[in-house]
PDB file of C-alpha atoms in Angstrom:
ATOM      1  CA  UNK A  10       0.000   0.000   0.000  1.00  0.00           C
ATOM      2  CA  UNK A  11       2.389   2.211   0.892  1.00  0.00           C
ATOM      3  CA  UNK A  12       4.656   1.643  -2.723  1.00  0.00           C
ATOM      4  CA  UNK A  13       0.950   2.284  -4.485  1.00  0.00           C
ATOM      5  CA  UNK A  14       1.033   5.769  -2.213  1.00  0.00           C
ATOM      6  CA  UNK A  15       3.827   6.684  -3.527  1.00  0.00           C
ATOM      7  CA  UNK A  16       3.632   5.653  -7.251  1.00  0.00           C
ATOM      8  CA  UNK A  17       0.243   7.606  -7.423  1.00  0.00           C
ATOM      9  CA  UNK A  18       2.112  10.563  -6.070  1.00  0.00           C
ATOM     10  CA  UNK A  19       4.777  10.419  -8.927  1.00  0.00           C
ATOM     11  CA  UNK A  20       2.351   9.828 -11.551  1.00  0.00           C
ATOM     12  CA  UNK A  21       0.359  12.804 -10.474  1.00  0.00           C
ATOM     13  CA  UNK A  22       3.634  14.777  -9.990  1.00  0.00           C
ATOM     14  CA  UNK A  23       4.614  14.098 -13.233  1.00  0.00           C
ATOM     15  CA  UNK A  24       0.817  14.961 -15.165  1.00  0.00           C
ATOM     16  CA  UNK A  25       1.153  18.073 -13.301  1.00  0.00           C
ATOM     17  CA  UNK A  26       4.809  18.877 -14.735  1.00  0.00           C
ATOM     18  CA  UNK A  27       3.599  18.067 -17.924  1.00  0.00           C
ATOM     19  CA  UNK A  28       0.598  20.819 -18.117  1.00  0.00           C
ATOM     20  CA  UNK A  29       2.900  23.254 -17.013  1.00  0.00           C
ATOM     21  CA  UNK A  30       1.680  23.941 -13.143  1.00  0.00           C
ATOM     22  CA  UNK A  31       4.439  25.159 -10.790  1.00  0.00           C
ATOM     23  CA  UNK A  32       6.075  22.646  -8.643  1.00  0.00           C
ATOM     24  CA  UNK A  33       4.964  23.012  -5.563  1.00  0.00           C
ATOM     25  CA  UNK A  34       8.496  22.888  -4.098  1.00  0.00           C
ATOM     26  CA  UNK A  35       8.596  26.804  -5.419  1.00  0.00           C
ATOM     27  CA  UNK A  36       5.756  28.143  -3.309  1.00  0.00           C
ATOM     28  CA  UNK A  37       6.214  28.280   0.643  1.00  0.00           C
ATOM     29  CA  UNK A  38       3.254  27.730   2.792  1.00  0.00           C
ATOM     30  CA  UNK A  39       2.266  29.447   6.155  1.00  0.00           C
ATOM     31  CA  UNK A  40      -0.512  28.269   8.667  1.00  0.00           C
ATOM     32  CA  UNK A  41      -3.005  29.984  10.835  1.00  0.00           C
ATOM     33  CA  UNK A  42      -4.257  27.943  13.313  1.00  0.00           C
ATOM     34  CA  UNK A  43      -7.735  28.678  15.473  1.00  0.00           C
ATOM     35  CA  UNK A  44      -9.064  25.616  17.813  1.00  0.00           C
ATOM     36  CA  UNK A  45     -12.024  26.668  20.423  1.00  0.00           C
ATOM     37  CA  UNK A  46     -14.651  25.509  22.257  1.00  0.00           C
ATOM     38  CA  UNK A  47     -17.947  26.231  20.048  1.00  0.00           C
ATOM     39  CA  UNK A  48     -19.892  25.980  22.893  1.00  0.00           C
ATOM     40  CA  UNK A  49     -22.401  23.291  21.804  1.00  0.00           C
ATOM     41  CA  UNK A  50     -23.291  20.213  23.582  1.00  0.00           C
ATOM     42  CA  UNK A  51     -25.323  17.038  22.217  1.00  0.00           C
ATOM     43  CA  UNK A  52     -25.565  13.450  22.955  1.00  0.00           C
ATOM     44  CA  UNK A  53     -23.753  11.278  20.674  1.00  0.00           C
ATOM     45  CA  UNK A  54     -24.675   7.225  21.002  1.00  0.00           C
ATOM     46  CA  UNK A  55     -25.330   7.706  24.052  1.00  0.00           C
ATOM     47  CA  UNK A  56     -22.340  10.004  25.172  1.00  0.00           C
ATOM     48  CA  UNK A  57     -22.723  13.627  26.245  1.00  0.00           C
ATOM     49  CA  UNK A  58     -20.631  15.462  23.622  1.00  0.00           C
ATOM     50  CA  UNK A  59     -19.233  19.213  23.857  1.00  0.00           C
ATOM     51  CA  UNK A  60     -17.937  20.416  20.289  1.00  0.00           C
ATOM     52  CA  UNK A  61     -14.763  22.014  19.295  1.00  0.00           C
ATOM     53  CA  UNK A  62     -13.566  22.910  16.489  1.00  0.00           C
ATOM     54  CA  UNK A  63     -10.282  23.488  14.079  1.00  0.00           C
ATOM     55  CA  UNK A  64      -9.277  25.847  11.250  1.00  0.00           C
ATOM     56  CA  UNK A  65      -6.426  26.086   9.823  1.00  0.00           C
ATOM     57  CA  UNK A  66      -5.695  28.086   6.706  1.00  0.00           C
ATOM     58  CA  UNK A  67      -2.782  27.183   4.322  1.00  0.00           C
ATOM     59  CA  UNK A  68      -1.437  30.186   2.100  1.00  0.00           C
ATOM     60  CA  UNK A  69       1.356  31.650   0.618  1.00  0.00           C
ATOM     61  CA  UNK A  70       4.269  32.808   2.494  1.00  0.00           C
ATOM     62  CA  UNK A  71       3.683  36.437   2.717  1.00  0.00           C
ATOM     63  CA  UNK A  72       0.223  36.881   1.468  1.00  0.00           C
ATOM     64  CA  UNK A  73      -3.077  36.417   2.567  1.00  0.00           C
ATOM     65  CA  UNK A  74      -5.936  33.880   1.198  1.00  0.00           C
ATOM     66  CA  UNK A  75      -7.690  36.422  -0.673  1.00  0.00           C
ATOM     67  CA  UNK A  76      -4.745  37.698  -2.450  1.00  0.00           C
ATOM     68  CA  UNK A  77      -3.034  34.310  -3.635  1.00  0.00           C
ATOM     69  CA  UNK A  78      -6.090  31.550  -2.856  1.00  0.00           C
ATOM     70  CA  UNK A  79      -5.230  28.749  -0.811  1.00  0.00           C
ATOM     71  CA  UNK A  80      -6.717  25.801   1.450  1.00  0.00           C
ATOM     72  CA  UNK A  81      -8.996  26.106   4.369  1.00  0.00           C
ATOM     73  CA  UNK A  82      -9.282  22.753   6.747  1.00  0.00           C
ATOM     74  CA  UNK A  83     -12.520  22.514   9.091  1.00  0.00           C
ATOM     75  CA  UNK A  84     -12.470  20.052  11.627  1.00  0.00           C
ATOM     76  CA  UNK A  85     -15.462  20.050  14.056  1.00  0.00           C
ATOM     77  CA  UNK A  86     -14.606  17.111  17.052  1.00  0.00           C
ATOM     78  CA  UNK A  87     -17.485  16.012  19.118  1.00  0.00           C
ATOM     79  CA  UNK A  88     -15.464  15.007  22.539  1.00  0.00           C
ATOM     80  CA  UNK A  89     -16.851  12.740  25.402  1.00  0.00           C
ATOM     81  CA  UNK A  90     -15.514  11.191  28.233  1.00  0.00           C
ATOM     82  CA  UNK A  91     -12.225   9.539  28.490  1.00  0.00           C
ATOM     83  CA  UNK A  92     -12.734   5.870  27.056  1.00  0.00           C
ATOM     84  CA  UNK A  93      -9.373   3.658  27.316  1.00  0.00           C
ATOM     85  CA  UNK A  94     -10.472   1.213  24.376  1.00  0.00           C
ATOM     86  CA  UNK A  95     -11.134   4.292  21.821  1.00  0.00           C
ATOM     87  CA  UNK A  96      -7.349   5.336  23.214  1.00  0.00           C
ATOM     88  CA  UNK A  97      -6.270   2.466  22.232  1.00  0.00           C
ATOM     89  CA  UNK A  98      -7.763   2.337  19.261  1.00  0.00           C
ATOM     90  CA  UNK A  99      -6.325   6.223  18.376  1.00  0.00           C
ATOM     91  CA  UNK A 100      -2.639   4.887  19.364  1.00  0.00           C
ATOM     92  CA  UNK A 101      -2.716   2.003  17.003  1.00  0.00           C
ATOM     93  CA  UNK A 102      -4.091   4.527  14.327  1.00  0.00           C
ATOM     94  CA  UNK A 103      -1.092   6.622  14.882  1.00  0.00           C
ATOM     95  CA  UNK A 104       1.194   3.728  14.915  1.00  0.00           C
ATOM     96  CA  UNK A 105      -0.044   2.825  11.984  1.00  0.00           C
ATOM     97  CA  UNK A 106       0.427   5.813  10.048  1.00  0.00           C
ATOM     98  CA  UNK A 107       3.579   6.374  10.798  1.00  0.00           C
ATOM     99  CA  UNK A 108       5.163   2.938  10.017  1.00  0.00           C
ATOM    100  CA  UNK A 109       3.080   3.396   5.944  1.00  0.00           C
ATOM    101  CA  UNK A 110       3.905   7.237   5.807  1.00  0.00           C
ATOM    102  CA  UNK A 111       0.325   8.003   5.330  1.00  0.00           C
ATOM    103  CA  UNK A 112      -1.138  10.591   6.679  1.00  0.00           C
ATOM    104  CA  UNK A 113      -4.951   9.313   7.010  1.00  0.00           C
ATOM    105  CA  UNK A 114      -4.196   6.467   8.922  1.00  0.00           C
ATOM    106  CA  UNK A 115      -5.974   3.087   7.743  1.00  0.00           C
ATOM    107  CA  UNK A 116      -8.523   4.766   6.032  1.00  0.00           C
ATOM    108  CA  UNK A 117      -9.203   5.426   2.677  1.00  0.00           C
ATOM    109  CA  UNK A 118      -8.241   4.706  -1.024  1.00  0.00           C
ATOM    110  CA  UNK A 119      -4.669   5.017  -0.900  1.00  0.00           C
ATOM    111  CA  UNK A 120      -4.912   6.220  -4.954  1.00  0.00           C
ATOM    112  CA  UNK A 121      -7.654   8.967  -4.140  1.00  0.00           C
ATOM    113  CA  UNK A 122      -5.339   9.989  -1.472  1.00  0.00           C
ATOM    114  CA  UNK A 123      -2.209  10.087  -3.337  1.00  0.00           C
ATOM    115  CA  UNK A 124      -3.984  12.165  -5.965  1.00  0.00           C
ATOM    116  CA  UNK A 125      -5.107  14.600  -3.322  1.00  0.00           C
ATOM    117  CA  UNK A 126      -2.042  15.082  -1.491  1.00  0.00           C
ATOM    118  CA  UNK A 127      -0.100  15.498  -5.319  1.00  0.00           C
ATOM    119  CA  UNK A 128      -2.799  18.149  -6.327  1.00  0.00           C
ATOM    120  CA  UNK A 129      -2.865  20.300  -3.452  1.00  0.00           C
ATOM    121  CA  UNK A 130       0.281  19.802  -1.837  1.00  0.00           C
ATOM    122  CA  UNK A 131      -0.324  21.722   1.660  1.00  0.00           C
ATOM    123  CA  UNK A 132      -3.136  18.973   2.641  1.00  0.00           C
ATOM    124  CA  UNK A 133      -0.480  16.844   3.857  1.00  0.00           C
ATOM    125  CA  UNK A 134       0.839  19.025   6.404  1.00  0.00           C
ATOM    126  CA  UNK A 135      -2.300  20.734   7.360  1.00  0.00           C
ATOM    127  CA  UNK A 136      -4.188  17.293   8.213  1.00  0.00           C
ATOM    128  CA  UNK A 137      -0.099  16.336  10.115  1.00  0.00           C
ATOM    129  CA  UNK A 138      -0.860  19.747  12.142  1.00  0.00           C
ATOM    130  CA  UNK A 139      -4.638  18.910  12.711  1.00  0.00           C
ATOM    131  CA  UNK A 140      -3.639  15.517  14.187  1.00  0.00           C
ATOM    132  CA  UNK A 141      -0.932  16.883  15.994  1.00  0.00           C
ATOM    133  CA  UNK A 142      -2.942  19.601  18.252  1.00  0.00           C
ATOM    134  CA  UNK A 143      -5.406  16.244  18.490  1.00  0.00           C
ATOM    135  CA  UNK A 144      -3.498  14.787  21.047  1.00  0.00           C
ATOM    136  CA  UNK A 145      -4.011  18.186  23.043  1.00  0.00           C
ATOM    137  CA  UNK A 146      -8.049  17.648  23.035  1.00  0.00           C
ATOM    138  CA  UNK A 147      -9.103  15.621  26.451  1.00  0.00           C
ATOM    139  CA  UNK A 148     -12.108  13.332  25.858  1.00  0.00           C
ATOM    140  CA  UNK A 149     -13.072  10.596  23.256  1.00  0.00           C
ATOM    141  CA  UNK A 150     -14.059  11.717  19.575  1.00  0.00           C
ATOM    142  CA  UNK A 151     -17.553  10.233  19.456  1.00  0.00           C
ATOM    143  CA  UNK A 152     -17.787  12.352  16.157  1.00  0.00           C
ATOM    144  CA  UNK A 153     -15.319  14.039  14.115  1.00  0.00           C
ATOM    145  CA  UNK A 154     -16.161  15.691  10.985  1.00  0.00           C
ATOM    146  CA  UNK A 155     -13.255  17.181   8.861  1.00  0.00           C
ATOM    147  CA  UNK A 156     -13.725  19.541   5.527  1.00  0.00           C
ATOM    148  CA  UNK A 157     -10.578  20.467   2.945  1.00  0.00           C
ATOM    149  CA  UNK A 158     -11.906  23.420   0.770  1.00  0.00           C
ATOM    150  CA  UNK A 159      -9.553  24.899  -1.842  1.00  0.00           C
ATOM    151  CA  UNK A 160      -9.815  28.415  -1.973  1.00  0.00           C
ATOM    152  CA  UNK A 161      -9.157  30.428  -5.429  1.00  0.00           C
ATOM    153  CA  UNK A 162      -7.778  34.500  -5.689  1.00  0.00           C
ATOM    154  CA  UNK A 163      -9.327  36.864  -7.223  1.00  0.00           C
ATOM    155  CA  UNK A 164      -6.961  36.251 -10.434  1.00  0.00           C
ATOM    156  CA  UNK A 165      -7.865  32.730 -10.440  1.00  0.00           C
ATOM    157  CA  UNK A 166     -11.563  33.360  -9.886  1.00  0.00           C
ATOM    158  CA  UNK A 167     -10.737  36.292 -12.677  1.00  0.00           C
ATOM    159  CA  UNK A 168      -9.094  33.594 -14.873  1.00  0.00           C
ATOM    160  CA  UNK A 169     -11.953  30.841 -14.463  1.00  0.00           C
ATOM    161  CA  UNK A 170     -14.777  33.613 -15.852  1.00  0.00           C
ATOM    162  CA  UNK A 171     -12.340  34.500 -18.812  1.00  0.00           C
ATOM    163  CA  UNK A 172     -11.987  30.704 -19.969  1.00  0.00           C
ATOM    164  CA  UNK A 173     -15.583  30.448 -19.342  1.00  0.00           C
ATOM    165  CA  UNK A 174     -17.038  33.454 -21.612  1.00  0.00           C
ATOM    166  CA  UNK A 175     -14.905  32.339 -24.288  1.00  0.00           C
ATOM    167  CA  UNK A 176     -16.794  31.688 -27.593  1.00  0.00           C
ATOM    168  CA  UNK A 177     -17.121  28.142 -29.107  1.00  0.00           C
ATOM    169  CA  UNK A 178     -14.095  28.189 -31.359  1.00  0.00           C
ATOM    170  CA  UNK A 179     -11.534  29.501 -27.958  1.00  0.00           C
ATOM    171  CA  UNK A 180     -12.232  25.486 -26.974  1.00  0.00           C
ATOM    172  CA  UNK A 181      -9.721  23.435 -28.208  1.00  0.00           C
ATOM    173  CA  UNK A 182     -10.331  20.349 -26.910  1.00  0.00           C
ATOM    174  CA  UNK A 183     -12.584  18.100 -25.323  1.00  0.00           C
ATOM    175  CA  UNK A 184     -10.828  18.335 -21.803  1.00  0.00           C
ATOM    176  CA  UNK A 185     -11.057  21.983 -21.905  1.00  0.00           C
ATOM    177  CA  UNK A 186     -14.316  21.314 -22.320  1.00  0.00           C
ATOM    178  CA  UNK A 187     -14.941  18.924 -19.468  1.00  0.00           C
ATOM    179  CA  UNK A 188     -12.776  21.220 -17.550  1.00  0.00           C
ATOM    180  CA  UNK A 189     -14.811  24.187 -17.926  1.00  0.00           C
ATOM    181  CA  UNK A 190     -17.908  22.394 -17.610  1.00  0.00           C
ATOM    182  CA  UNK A 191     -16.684  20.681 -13.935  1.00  0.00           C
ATOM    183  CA  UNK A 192     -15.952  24.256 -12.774  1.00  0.00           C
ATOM    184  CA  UNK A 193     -19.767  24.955 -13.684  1.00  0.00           C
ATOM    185  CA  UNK A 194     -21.376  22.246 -12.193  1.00  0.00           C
ATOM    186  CA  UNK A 195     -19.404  22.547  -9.335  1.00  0.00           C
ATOM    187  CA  UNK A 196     -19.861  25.775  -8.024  1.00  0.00           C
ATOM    188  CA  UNK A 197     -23.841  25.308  -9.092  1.00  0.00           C
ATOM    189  CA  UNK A 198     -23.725  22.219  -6.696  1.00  0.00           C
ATOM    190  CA  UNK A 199     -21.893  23.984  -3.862  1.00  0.00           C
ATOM    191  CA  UNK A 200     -24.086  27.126  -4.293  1.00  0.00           C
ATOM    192  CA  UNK A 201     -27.467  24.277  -4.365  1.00  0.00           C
ATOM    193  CA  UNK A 202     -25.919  22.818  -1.250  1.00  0.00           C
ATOM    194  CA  UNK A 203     -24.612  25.359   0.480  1.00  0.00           C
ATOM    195  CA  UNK A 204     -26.266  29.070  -1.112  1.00  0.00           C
ATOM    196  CA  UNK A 205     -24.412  31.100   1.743  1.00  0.00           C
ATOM    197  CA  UNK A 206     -20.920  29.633   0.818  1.00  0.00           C
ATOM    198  CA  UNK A 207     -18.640  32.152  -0.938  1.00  0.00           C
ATOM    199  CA  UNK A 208     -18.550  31.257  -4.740  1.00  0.00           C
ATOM    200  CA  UNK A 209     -14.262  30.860  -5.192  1.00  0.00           C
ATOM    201  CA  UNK A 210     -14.358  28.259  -2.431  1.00  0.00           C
ATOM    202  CA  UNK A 211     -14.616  23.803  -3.561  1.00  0.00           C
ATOM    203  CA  UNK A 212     -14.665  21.246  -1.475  1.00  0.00           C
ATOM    204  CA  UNK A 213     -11.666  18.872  -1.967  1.00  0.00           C
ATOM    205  CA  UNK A 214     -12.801  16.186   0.343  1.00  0.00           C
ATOM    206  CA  UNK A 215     -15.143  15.877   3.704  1.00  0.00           C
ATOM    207  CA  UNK A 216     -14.393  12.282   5.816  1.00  0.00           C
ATOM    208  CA  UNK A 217     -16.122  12.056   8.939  1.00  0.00           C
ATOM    209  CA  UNK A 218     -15.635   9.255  12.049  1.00  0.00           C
ATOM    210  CA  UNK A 219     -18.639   8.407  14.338  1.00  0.00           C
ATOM    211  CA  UNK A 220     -18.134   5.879  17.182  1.00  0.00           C
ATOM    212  CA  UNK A 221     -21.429   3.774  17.156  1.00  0.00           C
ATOM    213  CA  UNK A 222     -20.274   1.499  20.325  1.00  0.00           C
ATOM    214  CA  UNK A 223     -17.420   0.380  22.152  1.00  0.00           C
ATOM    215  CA  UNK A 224     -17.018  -3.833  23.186  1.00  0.00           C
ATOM    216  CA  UNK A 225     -13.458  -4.980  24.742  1.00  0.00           C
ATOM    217  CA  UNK A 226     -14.176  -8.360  23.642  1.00  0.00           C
ATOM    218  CA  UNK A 227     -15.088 -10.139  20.468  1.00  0.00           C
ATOM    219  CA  UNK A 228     -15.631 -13.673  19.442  1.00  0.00           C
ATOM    220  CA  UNK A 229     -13.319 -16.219  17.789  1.00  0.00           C
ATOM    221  CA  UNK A 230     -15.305 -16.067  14.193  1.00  0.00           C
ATOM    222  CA  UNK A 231     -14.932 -12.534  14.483  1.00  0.00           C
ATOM    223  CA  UNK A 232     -11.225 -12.280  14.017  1.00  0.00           C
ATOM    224  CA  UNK A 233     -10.834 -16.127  12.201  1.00  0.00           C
ATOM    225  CA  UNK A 234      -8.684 -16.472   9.044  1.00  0.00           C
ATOM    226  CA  UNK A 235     -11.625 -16.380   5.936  1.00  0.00           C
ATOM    227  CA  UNK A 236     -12.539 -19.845   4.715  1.00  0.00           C
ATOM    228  CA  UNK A 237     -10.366 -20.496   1.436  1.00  0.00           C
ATOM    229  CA  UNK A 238      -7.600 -17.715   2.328  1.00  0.00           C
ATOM    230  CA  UNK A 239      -4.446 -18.518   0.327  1.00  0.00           C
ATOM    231  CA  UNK A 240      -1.028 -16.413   1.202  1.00  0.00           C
ATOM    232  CA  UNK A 241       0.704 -15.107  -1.400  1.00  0.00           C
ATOM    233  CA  UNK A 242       4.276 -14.565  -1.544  1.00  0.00           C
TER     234      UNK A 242
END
């Protein structure tokens, strides 16, 4: 898994050096952090919750998201008590990470990731920094729902009209085509979804946790090889 992470990096590394985007080694990121107590309470399978929530903002060095666009992560964590098996659970998950280099833990398609991470580079250390300041959070996650949004400048949002307006013969191809048809139906679905959210704003990905119940034992069929398992060398 962790030699498909990587290979899906480089092939999306290399599509991106081939269309002529900027290497993303050339633009240095800074990060604005907020995490604070919303103020909400609710009960969670069975758990009274209080909420808290996480922003951080990747830009450029030396500008602000307006000016040069950027990436805005949400992360609101419904905490409960202290629970020593979910610990456990979030230790292994760390663990686990680590040792494959993969910032989501054991989650997820380890392509869709790779091409996440290779298209907007500053998700990888935004969701390290989110985890990090985690570990600082007393109480269980019962719920934890994150958001990555990319966030486009005023050129870019400038840009995106321009390529838009142009007549039918300014369309070269069919995947300028698609492309400027994906930007449409994009911001109509955000807008459909979500009419307050501000038009040069996309959602990259959302990926939210809920812990449904917690048992500290399990029975023999429930961790048994399969029937007809074969290992492969």
């Amino acid at each position: 898994m962790r030699r498909k992470l990587q290979e899906a990096q480089e092939q999306m590394a290399k599509s991106a050096r081939e269309s002529g985007a900027k290497p993303s080694s050339e633009i240095q990121m800074e990060f604005d952090f907020s995490l604070k107590e919303s103020g909400q309470r609710r009960t969670i399978s069975g758990y009274d919750c209080r909420e808290v929530v996480m922003t951080i903002t990747g830009r450029q060095k030396g500008k602000t998201l307006e000016e040069a666009g950027g990436m805005v992560l949400t992360s609101k964590v419904w905490l409960g008590p202290d629970i020593p098996a979910v610990k456990e659970i979030a230790d292994f998950n760390q663990r686990y990470a680590k040792a494959m280099g993969d910032i989501f833990g054991p989650v997820g398609s380890a392509q869709q990731i790779a091409m996440a991470t290779a298209m907007y580079p500053g998700m990888k250390d935004m969701i390290g920094k989110m985890q990090a300041e985690n570990v600082n959070m007393e109480g269980a996650q019962i719920l934890s729902e994150m958001t990555m949004e990319s966030v486009r400048s005023a050129a870019q949002m400038s840009q995106d009209a321009k390529s838009e307006s142009e007549p039918a013969g300014g369309i070269t191809s069919v995947g300028s085509l698609g492309g400027m048809l994906g930007r449409r139906l994009g911001r109509k679905k955000a807008a459909e979804s979500d009419p307050n959210k501000p038009t040069n704003r996309s959602t990259i990905l959302t990926m939210n946790n809920e812990l449904l119940k917690v048992a500290t034992s399990v029975a023999a069929t429930d961790v048994a090889i399969p029937e007809g398992f074969k290992e492969k060398k």
